[in-house]
Short mmCIF file of C-alpha atoms and ligand atoms in Angstrom, two decimals:
data_model
loop_
_atom_site.label_atom_id
_atom_site.label_comp_id
_atom_site.label_asym_id
_atom_site.label_seq_id
_atom_site.Cartn_x
_atom_site.Cartn_y
_atom_site.Cartn_z
CA MET A 93 52.45 69.22 -32.06
CA SER A 94 49.72 71.79 -32.30
CA ASP A 95 47.94 69.39 -34.66
CA LEU A 96 47.94 66.86 -31.90
CA ALA A 97 46.71 69.40 -29.35
CA ASN A 98 43.94 70.44 -31.70
CA SER A 99 42.85 66.90 -32.38
CA LEU A 100 42.89 66.18 -28.68
CA SER A 101 40.85 69.18 -27.66
CA ASP A 102 38.32 68.41 -30.40
CA LEU A 103 38.17 64.84 -29.22
CA GLU A 104 37.78 65.85 -25.58
CA ARG A 105 34.99 68.22 -26.46
CA ARG A 106 33.13 65.54 -28.38
CA PHE A 107 33.61 63.02 -25.60
CA ALA A 108 32.36 65.48 -22.98
CA GLY A 109 29.31 66.15 -25.19
CA ALA A 110 28.53 62.47 -25.66
CA ALA A 111 29.02 61.72 -21.95
CA ALA A 112 26.82 64.63 -20.91
CA HIS A 113 24.05 63.38 -23.17
CA ALA A 114 24.22 59.78 -21.98
CA ALA A 115 20.91 58.93 -20.30
CA ASP A 116 22.07 55.71 -18.64
CA THR A 117 25.18 53.65 -17.92
CA ARG A 118 24.88 51.77 -21.18
CA GLU A 119 25.10 54.96 -23.26
CA LEU A 120 27.92 56.28 -21.12
CA ASP A 121 29.88 53.06 -21.54
CA ALA A 122 29.36 53.24 -25.30
CA ALA A 123 30.93 56.72 -25.31
CA ARG A 124 33.86 55.49 -23.26
CA VAL A 125 34.47 52.60 -25.65
CA ALA A 126 34.26 54.88 -28.70
CA PHE A 127 36.89 57.26 -27.33
CA LEU A 128 39.00 55.41 -24.79
CA GLY A 129 38.41 51.78 -25.80
CA ARG A 130 40.98 49.49 -27.38
CA SER A 131 40.19 50.75 -30.89
CA GLY A 132 38.76 54.09 -29.76
CA GLU A 133 39.79 57.48 -31.10
CA VAL A 134 42.37 58.22 -28.40
CA THR A 135 44.09 54.91 -29.03
CA LEU A 136 44.29 55.64 -32.74
CA LEU A 137 45.79 59.03 -31.97
CA ARG A 138 48.31 57.45 -29.63
CA ARG A 139 49.41 55.10 -32.40
CA SER A 140 50.08 58.05 -34.68
CA ILE A 141 52.83 59.21 -32.29
CA GLY A 142 55.07 56.74 -34.04
CA GLN A 143 55.16 59.03 -37.07
CA LEU A 144 56.52 61.97 -35.10
CA PRO A 145 60.24 62.69 -34.89
CA ALA A 146 61.70 60.75 -31.97
CA SER A 147 62.43 63.94 -30.00
CA GLU A 148 58.78 64.95 -29.96
CA ARG A 149 57.36 61.59 -28.95
CA PRO A 150 57.77 61.83 -25.14
CA ASP A 151 55.96 65.18 -24.96
CA ALA A 152 53.24 63.96 -27.26
CA GLY A 153 52.73 60.97 -24.95
CA LYS A 154 52.44 63.26 -21.95
CA VAL A 155 49.90 65.49 -23.66
CA ILE A 156 47.78 62.48 -24.57
CA ASN A 157 48.00 61.02 -21.06
CA ALA A 158 46.90 64.32 -19.56
CA ALA A 159 43.92 64.43 -21.94
CA VAL A 160 42.98 60.85 -21.05
CA GLU A 161 43.07 61.72 -17.36
CA ARG A 162 40.72 64.63 -17.92
CA MET A 163 38.42 62.44 -19.94
CA GLU A 164 38.38 59.85 -17.23
CA SER A 165 37.38 62.39 -14.65
CA VAL A 166 34.60 63.50 -16.99
CA PHE A 167 33.54 59.88 -17.14
CA GLU A 168 33.51 59.61 -13.34
CA ARG A 169 31.47 62.77 -13.01
CA GLU A 170 28.92 61.62 -15.57
CA SER A 171 28.73 58.18 -13.92
CA ALA A 172 27.82 59.86 -10.67
CA ARG A 173 25.22 61.98 -12.45
CA ILE A 174 23.60 58.87 -13.95
CA ALA A 175 23.61 56.98 -10.65
CA ASN A 176 21.92 59.95 -9.08
CA LEU A 177 19.34 60.04 -11.88
CA ALA A 178 18.42 56.42 -11.20
CA PHE A 179 18.17 57.11 -7.48
CA GLU A 180 15.96 60.17 -8.04
CA ALA A 181 13.71 58.16 -10.36
CA GLU A 182 13.38 55.47 -7.69
CA LEU A 183 12.52 58.09 -5.05
CA SER A 184 9.93 59.83 -7.15
CA ARG A 185 8.18 56.60 -8.14
CA GLU A 186 4.64 56.65 -6.85
CA ILE A 187 3.88 53.90 -4.38
CA ASP A 188 0.32 52.72 -4.04
CA VAL A 189 0.09 51.89 -0.37
CA THR A 190 -3.38 50.44 -0.90
CA PHE A 191 -2.06 47.76 -3.26
CA PRO A 192 -2.63 44.28 -1.73
CA SER A 193 0.57 42.77 -0.38
CA ILE A 194 1.96 39.39 -1.32
CA GLU A 195 0.75 36.78 1.15
CA PRO A 196 3.65 35.23 3.03
CA ALA A 197 3.87 31.48 2.41
CA ALA A 198 2.75 30.03 5.71
CA GLY A 199 3.57 26.47 6.67
CA THR A 200 0.88 23.90 7.31
CA ILE A 201 0.44 21.10 9.78
CA HIS A 202 1.96 17.95 8.32
CA PRO A 203 -0.69 15.37 7.34
CA ILE A 204 0.87 12.74 9.60
CA ARG A 205 0.76 15.09 12.55
CA ARG A 206 -2.84 15.94 11.74
CA VAL A 207 -3.90 12.27 11.73
CA LEU A 208 -2.02 11.75 14.99
CA ARG A 209 -3.64 14.78 16.56
CA ASP A 210 -7.13 13.82 15.38
CA ALA A 211 -6.77 10.26 16.65
CA CYS A 212 -5.57 11.51 20.04
CA ALA A 213 -8.34 14.13 20.17
CA TYR A 214 -10.96 11.41 19.66
CA PHE A 215 -9.67 9.59 22.74
CA GLU A 216 -9.08 12.72 24.80
CA ARG A 217 -12.73 13.64 24.39
CA ARG A 218 -13.53 10.25 25.91
CA GLY A 219 -11.37 10.85 28.96
CA PHE A 220 -8.10 9.26 27.83
CA ALA A 221 -4.77 10.87 28.72
CA VAL A 222 -2.06 11.30 26.09
CA VAL A 223 1.28 9.92 27.28
CA LEU A 224 4.68 10.16 25.59
CA GLY A 225 7.67 7.94 26.18
CA PRO A 226 11.27 7.36 25.14
CA GLU A 227 12.16 6.21 21.65
CA VAL A 228 15.18 4.33 22.98
CA GLU A 229 13.99 1.51 25.21
CA PRO A 230 15.53 -1.48 26.99
CA ASP A 231 14.39 -4.84 25.62
CA TYR A 232 12.53 -5.35 28.90
CA TYR A 233 9.89 -2.76 27.90
CA ASN A 234 9.90 -3.65 24.22
CA PHE A 235 9.63 -7.40 24.71
CA ASP A 236 10.00 -9.17 28.09
CA ALA A 237 7.31 -7.24 29.94
CA LEU A 238 5.00 -7.64 26.93
CA ASN A 239 5.11 -11.42 27.28
CA ILE A 240 7.81 -11.82 24.62
CA PRO A 241 10.63 -13.69 26.41
CA PRO A 242 14.15 -13.71 24.89
CA THR A 243 13.65 -16.92 22.93
CA HIS A 244 10.22 -15.96 21.58
CA PRO A 245 10.06 -15.95 17.76
CA ALA A 246 7.96 -12.77 17.79
CA ARG A 247 11.17 -10.82 18.55
CA GLU A 248 12.36 -11.61 15.05
CA GLY A 249 9.24 -10.00 13.59
CA PHE A 250 10.18 -6.67 15.10
CA ASP A 251 13.44 -6.30 13.06
CA SER A 252 14.84 -3.76 15.47
CA PHE A 253 17.72 -1.32 15.46
CA PHE A 254 19.83 -2.34 18.46
CA ILE A 255 22.07 0.19 20.13
CA THR A 256 23.58 -2.25 22.61
CA ASP A 257 22.74 -5.90 23.32
CA THR A 258 19.78 -4.84 25.42
CA LEU A 259 18.94 -1.30 24.25
CA LEU A 260 17.06 -0.55 21.03
CA LEU A 261 15.05 2.01 19.11
CA ARG A 262 11.49 1.00 19.94
CA PRO A 263 9.87 -0.94 17.09
CA HIS A 264 6.38 -0.20 18.44
CA THR A 265 4.65 2.03 20.98
CA SER A 266 3.53 -0.92 23.13
CA PRO A 267 6.33 -0.32 25.73
CA MET A 268 4.20 2.63 26.84
CA GLN A 269 1.59 0.14 28.08
CA ILE A 270 4.12 -1.15 30.60
CA ARG A 271 5.48 2.26 31.58
CA THR A 272 1.99 3.63 32.17
CA MET A 273 0.77 0.66 34.21
CA GLN A 274 3.95 0.66 36.32
CA GLN A 275 3.32 4.28 37.24
CA HIS A 276 -0.42 4.27 37.81
CA ALA A 277 -2.84 1.99 39.62
CA PRO A 278 -5.92 0.94 37.63
CA PRO A 279 -8.25 2.11 36.25
CA ILE A 280 -6.23 3.71 33.43
CA ALA A 281 -7.08 5.00 29.97
CA VAL A 282 -4.24 6.32 27.82
CA VAL A 283 -3.16 6.84 24.23
CA ALA A 284 0.52 6.94 23.36
CA PRO A 285 1.45 8.40 19.98
CA GLY A 286 5.01 8.48 18.73
CA ARG A 287 7.81 7.48 16.43
CA CYS A 288 8.89 3.86 15.99
CA TYR A 289 11.76 2.26 14.10
CA ARG A 290 12.23 -0.98 12.20
CA ARG A 291 14.92 -2.30 9.90
CA ASP A 292 12.59 -2.32 6.90
CA ALA A 293 13.70 -1.58 3.35
CA VAL A 294 11.96 1.63 2.26
CA ASP A 295 9.29 1.15 -0.40
CA ALA A 296 5.78 2.38 -1.20
CA ARG A 297 4.42 0.77 1.99
CA HIS A 298 7.38 0.85 4.41
CA LEU A 299 9.55 3.41 6.14
CA PHE A 300 12.22 2.55 8.69
CA GLN A 301 10.94 5.38 10.85
CA PHE A 302 7.18 5.68 11.24
CA ASN A 303 4.52 6.60 13.79
CA GLN A 304 2.09 4.57 15.80
CA VAL A 305 -0.65 5.38 18.22
CA GLU A 306 -1.12 2.94 21.07
CA GLY A 307 -4.26 2.76 23.15
CA LEU A 308 -4.79 1.08 26.50
CA LEU A 309 -7.80 0.87 28.77
CA VAL A 310 -7.67 -1.23 31.97
CA ALA A 311 -10.43 -1.31 34.56
CA GLU A 312 -12.86 -3.73 36.14
CA GLY A 313 -15.32 -5.33 33.76
CA ILE A 314 -13.71 -4.27 30.48
CA HIS A 315 -14.46 -6.64 27.60
CA PHE A 316 -13.91 -7.00 23.88
CA GLY A 317 -17.13 -5.18 23.07
CA HIS A 318 -15.66 -1.98 24.54
CA LEU A 319 -12.69 -2.32 22.21
CA LYS A 320 -14.90 -2.83 19.17
CA GLY A 321 -17.06 0.16 19.99
CA MET A 322 -14.15 2.47 20.61
CA LEU A 323 -12.21 1.55 17.45
CA THR A 324 -15.31 1.65 15.27
CA GLY A 325 -15.91 5.18 16.55
CA LEU A 326 -12.31 6.12 15.75
CA CYS A 327 -12.61 4.89 12.16
CA ARG A 328 -15.85 6.80 11.65
CA GLU A 329 -14.26 9.94 13.02
CA LEU A 330 -11.23 9.65 10.76
CA PHE A 331 -12.83 8.32 7.58
CA GLY A 332 -16.53 9.08 7.68
CA SER A 333 -19.70 8.04 9.47
CA ASP A 334 -20.50 5.16 7.12
CA GLN A 335 -17.32 3.19 7.89
CA ARG A 336 -17.62 -0.44 8.93
CA VAL A 337 -14.94 -2.11 11.04
CA ARG A 338 -13.93 -5.76 11.02
CA PHE A 339 -11.96 -7.66 13.66
CA ARG A 340 -9.96 -10.59 12.25
CA PRO A 341 -8.63 -13.19 14.72
CA SER A 342 -4.87 -12.85 14.97
CA PHE A 343 -1.97 -13.38 17.36
CA PHE A 344 0.08 -10.99 19.49
CA PRO A 345 1.97 -12.23 22.56
CA PHE A 346 0.68 -9.34 24.68
CA THR A 347 -3.04 -9.81 23.96
CA GLU A 348 -5.46 -12.73 24.25
CA PRO A 349 -7.64 -12.89 22.28
CA SER A 350 -5.99 -10.78 19.56
CA ALA A 351 -7.46 -9.25 16.45
CA GLU A 352 -6.33 -7.33 13.46
CA VAL A 353 -8.54 -4.37 12.68
CA ASP A 354 -9.77 -3.59 9.16
CA THR A 355 -12.02 -0.80 8.03
CA THR A 356 -14.04 -0.55 4.82
CA CYS A 357 -11.97 1.01 2.09
CA PRO A 358 -12.91 4.72 2.12
CA LYS A 359 -12.13 4.92 -1.61
CA CYS A 360 -14.27 2.17 -3.19
CA LYS A 361 -16.58 1.75 -0.18
CA ALA A 362 -16.23 -2.02 -0.63
CA SER A 363 -18.24 -1.76 -3.84
CA GLY A 364 -16.42 -4.70 -5.43
CA GLU A 365 -15.08 -2.46 -8.22
CA PRO A 366 -11.34 -2.61 -8.97
CA CYS A 367 -9.61 -0.30 -6.46
CA ASN A 368 -5.95 0.66 -6.18
CA MET A 369 -6.26 1.44 -2.47
CA CYS A 370 -7.54 -1.89 -1.14
CA GLY A 371 -6.73 -4.08 -4.15
CA GLY A 372 -10.43 -4.75 -4.60
CA SER A 373 -10.86 -6.54 -1.26
CA GLY A 374 -12.93 -3.66 0.12
CA TRP A 375 -10.95 -3.60 3.39
CA ILE A 376 -7.93 -1.71 4.70
CA GLU A 377 -5.85 -3.09 7.56
CA LEU A 378 -5.13 -0.55 10.29
CA GLY A 379 -3.25 -2.48 12.98
CA GLY A 380 -3.46 -4.88 15.88
CA SER A 381 -5.57 -5.05 18.99
CA GLY A 382 -6.80 -7.37 21.68
CA MET A 383 -7.49 -7.98 25.35
CA VAL A 384 -4.39 -7.38 27.46
CA HIS A 385 -2.75 -10.72 28.26
CA PRO A 386 -2.94 -11.76 31.95
CA ASN A 387 0.85 -12.18 31.98
CA VAL A 388 1.25 -8.50 31.05
CA LEU A 389 -1.11 -7.41 33.82
CA ARG A 390 0.71 -9.64 36.30
CA GLU A 391 4.08 -8.21 35.23
CA VAL A 392 3.04 -4.71 36.33
CA GLY A 393 1.37 -5.90 39.52
CA TYR A 394 -2.25 -5.71 38.36
CA ASP A 395 -4.49 -8.60 39.43
CA PRO A 396 -5.87 -10.20 36.22
CA ASP A 397 -8.72 -11.72 38.22
CA VAL A 398 -9.95 -8.24 39.06
CA TYR A 399 -8.87 -6.13 36.10
CA THR A 400 -9.18 -6.63 32.38
CA GLY A 401 -8.24 -4.30 29.56
CA TRP A 402 -8.02 -3.77 25.87
CA ALA A 403 -5.15 -2.42 23.82
CA PHE A 404 -4.46 -1.53 20.23
CA GLY A 405 -1.62 -0.21 18.10
CA PHE A 406 -2.25 1.49 14.74
CA GLY A 407 0.24 2.77 12.17
CA ILE A 408 -0.31 6.48 11.65
CA GLU A 409 1.19 6.53 8.15
CA ARG A 410 -1.18 3.69 7.26
CA LEU A 411 -4.11 5.77 8.51
CA GLY A 412 -2.73 8.73 6.53
CA LEU A 413 -2.46 6.76 3.27
CA THR A 414 -6.06 5.72 3.66
CA ARG A 415 -7.38 9.07 4.75
CA TYR A 416 -5.71 11.09 2.00
CA ASP A 417 -5.84 8.47 -0.76
CA ILE A 418 -2.08 8.35 -1.26
CA ASP A 419 -0.40 5.43 -2.98
CA ASP A 420 3.17 5.84 -1.72
CA ILE A 421 4.12 6.26 1.94
CA ARG A 422 7.37 8.02 0.96
CA ARG A 423 5.32 11.08 -0.06
CA PHE A 424 4.93 11.79 3.65
CA VAL A 425 8.66 12.19 4.20
CA ASP A 426 10.05 13.75 1.07
CA SER A 427 8.95 17.25 2.09
CA ASP A 428 7.55 18.31 -1.27
CA PRO A 429 5.84 21.66 -0.54
CA ASP A 430 3.32 21.18 -3.38
CA PHE A 431 2.25 17.82 -2.00
CA LEU A 432 1.91 19.19 1.52
CA LYS A 433 0.01 22.26 0.32
CA GLN A 434 -2.43 20.04 -1.52
CA LEU A 435 -3.33 18.26 1.73
CA ALA A 436 -3.41 21.41 3.84
N1 DAH B 201 2.60 -3.46 18.82
C1 DAH B 201 1.99 -4.15 17.71
C2 DAH B 201 2.86 -3.95 16.47
O1 DAH B 201 3.49 -2.95 16.36
C3 DAH B 201 0.63 -3.64 17.42
C4 DAH B 201 -0.34 -3.99 18.52
C5 DAH B 201 -1.06 -5.15 18.46
C6 DAH B 201 -0.49 -3.17 19.60
C7 DAH B 201 -1.96 -5.50 19.45
C8 DAH B 201 -1.38 -3.50 20.60
C9 DAH B 201 -2.11 -4.68 20.50
O2 DAH B 201 -1.57 -2.74 21.66
O3 DAH B 201 -3.00 -4.97 21.47
O4 DAH B 201 2.86 -4.77 15.62
#
């Protein structure tokens, strides 16, 4: 028995020494494993109890347990010492308060919003008001009042999301022409930016949710030349002062005459070289325009013999693709921070 006590006190002394010398938790744990671990010294000693006469075994077990308890409290004490060491080291670390801080990652204005804002700003500087309207519209505003009666084939072209038989997500911003003219007597000059929806399959050129900016000017003596001047100015503001603008005869039920608007490709400058932006044609299509149809003016109570007006509707994403030389419209909506940062 005294052999056991001697072995134990030697073992305890060595453990206390090792624990006291441990400089960090790793060293302390190593000491614990060496003495108290599954094949540590204490465990080996405990196994040797089996060789003692049966009458001595219970006492031997108690003596070992008591020693283990003391060793564990040594371990706790040394753990606390090491934790304190780490804390002291942290406290005494010198901090250079003059060191430059890490810049917080600030967000940027989304490129689509920027194009929208710049287009509106161009018109605001020329006295236009910016008006916003609902994205859910009755078919009256989307179609009927715009000279597209229920049986008109143009309705099909607008592939709309219907909510009820007569209520839909607006497929264009043109309803704002009607809403504005119903609320204000002429002359009026407004731009209406906003989201539109169409049941288009998403690909490099189409999204089912996109943005348009609508423009409308109605007053006495307004003619097509005013429209051409204003939209040419817009293209030069957005894409550069050397832009040319082309008006191609087209058809929209709410304008007569109607024209589609193209601008010279800002990438190849219509040089005739192969170009992935315009396909080599030298022109980029921006949207539709025209002189407001007399039926539309009549619908809102304006006298078409006194007042004339022009209108246009451009796709903002289309302007964005052109402005930032992007080949896939989906880049604008997949929220890739690197992409957005690049355009910031
Ligand atoms: N609303 C038409 C569309 O989305 C675009 C458009 C064409 C708007 C001619 C106009 C316009 O104001 O005059 O396809």
